[in-house]
mmCIF file with all atom_site columns, C-alpha atoms in Angstrom:
data_model
loop_
_atom_site.group_PDB
_atom_site.id
_atom_site.type_symbol
_atom_site.label_atom_id
_atom_site.label_alt_id
_atom_site.label_comp_id
_atom_site.label_asym_id
_atom_site.label_entity_id
_atom_site.label_seq_id
_atom_site.pdbx_PDB_ins_code
_atom_site.Cartn_x
_atom_site.Cartn_y
_atom_site.Cartn_z
_atom_site.occupancy
_atom_site.B_iso_or_equiv
_atom_site.pdbx_formal_charge
_atom_site.auth_seq_id
_atom_site.auth_comp_id
_atom_site.auth_asym_id
_atom_site.auth_atom_id
_atom_site.pdbx_PDB_model_num
ATOM 1  C CA . MET A 1 1  ? 0.000   0.000   0.000  1.00 0.00 ? 1  MET A CA 1
ATOM 2  C CA . ILE A 1 2  ? 1.070   3.540   -0.516 1.00 0.00 ? 2  ILE A CA 1
ATOM 3  C CA . ILE A 1 3  ? -0.497  4.995   2.632  1.00 0.00 ? 3  ILE A CA 1
ATOM 4  C CA . PHE A 1 4  ? 1.963   3.626   5.191  1.00 0.00 ? 4  PHE A CA 1
ATOM 5  C CA . PRO A 1 5  ? 5.182   4.757   3.465  1.00 0.00 ? 5  PRO A CA 1
ATOM 6  C CA . ALA A 1 6  ? 3.649   8.142   2.682  1.00 0.00 ? 6  ALA A CA 1
ATOM 7  C CA . LEU A 1 7  ? 2.786   8.668   6.340  1.00 0.00 ? 7  LEU A CA 1
ATOM 8  C CA . LEU A 1 8  ? 6.313   7.674   7.354  1.00 0.00 ? 8  LEU A CA 1
ATOM 9  C CA . LEU A 1 9  ? 7.770   10.150  4.869  1.00 0.00 ? 9  LEU A CA 1
ATOM 10 C CA . THR A 1 10 ? 5.720   12.935  6.451  1.00 0.00 ? 10 THR A CA 1
ATOM 11 C CA . GLY A 1 11 ? 7.440   12.227  9.755  1.00 0.00 ? 11 GLY A CA 1
ATOM 12 C CA . LEU A 1 12 ? 4.673   10.334  11.536 1.00 0.00 ? 12 LEU A CA 1
ATOM 13 C CA . PRO A 1 13 ? 5.975   7.687   13.982 1.00 0.00 ? 13 PRO A CA 1
ATOM 14 C CA . ALA A 1 14 ? 5.720   4.115   12.680 1.00 0.00 ? 14 ALA A CA 1
ATOM 15 C CA . ILE A 1 15 ? 3.089   2.979   15.198 1.00 0.00 ? 15 ILE A CA 1
ATOM 16 C CA . ASN A 1 16 ? 0.826   5.949   14.452 1.00 0.00 ? 16 ASN A CA 1
ATOM 17 C CA . ALA A 1 17 ? 1.315   5.512   10.704 1.00 0.00 ? 17 ALA A CA 1
ATOM 18 C CA . ASN A 1 18 ? 0.471   1.816   10.967 1.00 0.00 ? 18 ASN A CA 1
ATOM 19 C CA . ALA A 1 19 ? -2.702  2.504   12.970 1.00 0.00 ? 19 ALA A CA 1
ATOM 20 C CA . THR A 1 20 ? -3.798  5.232   10.565 1.00 0.00 ? 20 THR A CA 1
ATOM 21 C CA . SER A 1 21 ? -3.129  3.058   7.524  1.00 0.00 ? 21 SER A CA 1
ATOM 22 C CA . THR A 1 22 ? -5.040  0.153   9.063  1.00 0.00 ? 22 THR A CA 1
ATOM 23 C CA . LEU A 1 23 ? -8.012  2.350   9.897  1.00 0.00 ? 23 LEU A CA 1
ATOM 24 C CA . ALA A 1 24 ? -8.071  3.838   6.406  1.00 0.00 ? 24 ALA A CA 1
ATOM 25 C CA . SER A 1 25 ? -7.951  0.376   4.807  1.00 0.00 ? 25 SER A CA 1
ATOM 26 C CA . SER A 1 26 ? -10.568 -1.080  7.146  1.00 0.00 ? 26 SER A CA 1
ATOM 27 C CA . THR A 1 27 ? -13.161 1.487   6.149  1.00 0.00 ? 27 THR A CA 1
ATOM 28 C CA . GLY A 1 28 ? -12.751 0.396   2.540  1.00 0.00 ? 28 GLY A CA 1
ATOM 29 C CA . TYR A 1 29 ? -13.186 -3.256  3.494  1.00 0.00 ? 29 TYR A CA 1
ATOM 30 C CA . ILE A 1 30 ? -16.341 -2.452  5.452  1.00 0.00 ? 30 ILE A CA 1
ATOM 31 C CA . ALA A 1 31 ? -17.738 -0.496  2.500  1.00 0.00 ? 31 ALA A CA 1
ATOM 32 C CA . SER A 1 32 ? -17.024 -3.460  0.217  1.00 0.00 ? 32 SER A CA 1
ATOM 33 C CA . VAL A 1 33 ? -18.924 -5.806  2.496  1.00 0.00 ? 33 VAL A CA 1
ATOM 34 C CA . GLY A 1 34 ? -21.867 -3.411  2.400  1.00 0.00 ? 34 GLY A CA 1
ATOM 35 C CA . ALA A 1 35 ? -21.765 -3.269  -1.380 1.00 0.00 ? 35 ALA A CA 1
ATOM 36 C CA . TYR A 1 36 ? -21.680 -7.062  -1.795 1.00 0.00 ? 36 TYR A CA 1
ATOM 37 C CA . HIS A 1 37 ? -24.013 -7.870  1.087  1.00 0.00 ? 37 HIS A CA 1
ATOM 38 C CA . ASP A 1 38 ? -26.506 -9.658  -1.171 1.00 0.00 ? 38 ASP A CA 1
ATOM 39 C CA . LYS A 1 39 ? -23.826 -12.058 -2.421 1.00 0.00 ? 39 LYS A CA 1
ATOM 40 C CA . LEU A 1 40 ? -22.554 -12.978 1.057  1.00 0.00 ? 40 LEU A CA 1
ATOM 41 C CA . PRO A 1 41 ? -25.195 -15.393 2.457  1.00 0.00 ? 41 PRO A CA 1
ATOM 42 C CA . PRO A 1 42 ? -23.715 -18.527 0.805  1.00 0.00 ? 42 PRO A CA 1
ATOM 43 C CA . GLN A 1 43 ? -20.344 -17.781 2.441  1.00 0.00 ? 43 GLN A CA 1
ATOM 44 C CA . GLN A 1 44 ? -21.576 -15.904 5.502  1.00 0.00 ? 44 GLN A CA 1
ATOM 45 C CA . GLN A 1 45 ? -20.255 -18.375 8.066  1.00 0.00 ? 45 GLN A CA 1
ATOM 46 C CA . LEU A 1 46 ? -16.830 -18.403 6.423  1.00 0.00 ? 46 LEU A CA 1
ATOM 47 C CA . SER A 1 47 ? -16.792 -14.620 6.114  1.00 0.00 ? 47 SER A CA 1
ATOM 48 C CA . TRP A 1 48 ? -17.475 -14.193 9.857  1.00 0.00 ? 48 TRP A CA 1
ATOM 49 C CA . LEU A 1 49 ? -14.668 -16.627 10.622 1.00 0.00 ? 49 LEU A CA 1
ATOM 50 C CA . LEU A 1 50 ? -12.191 -14.856 8.350  1.00 0.00 ? 50 LEU A CA 1
ATOM 51 C CA . SER A 1 51 ? -13.187 -11.344 9.409  1.00 0.00 ? 51 SER A CA 1
ATOM 52 C CA . GLY A 1 52 ? -11.319 -11.833 12.674 1.00 0.00 ? 52 GLY A CA 1
ATOM 53 C CA . VAL A 1 53 ? -8.125  -12.703 10.801 1.00 0.00 ? 53 VAL A CA 1
ATOM 54 C CA . ASN A 1 54 ? -7.650  -9.256  9.296  1.00 0.00 ? 54 ASN A CA 1
#
């Protein structure tokens, strides 16, 4: 991803840059789940299991 290195180049500490990058990416993942909600029921149990992995 380009977010993490860009935040480091701006002088943000690594832990803060990592947390910010993770939060920014997570919102995109959540939006994707909302967009494909109708296609999830066949794999819903697997998706709940794997959602804790990320």
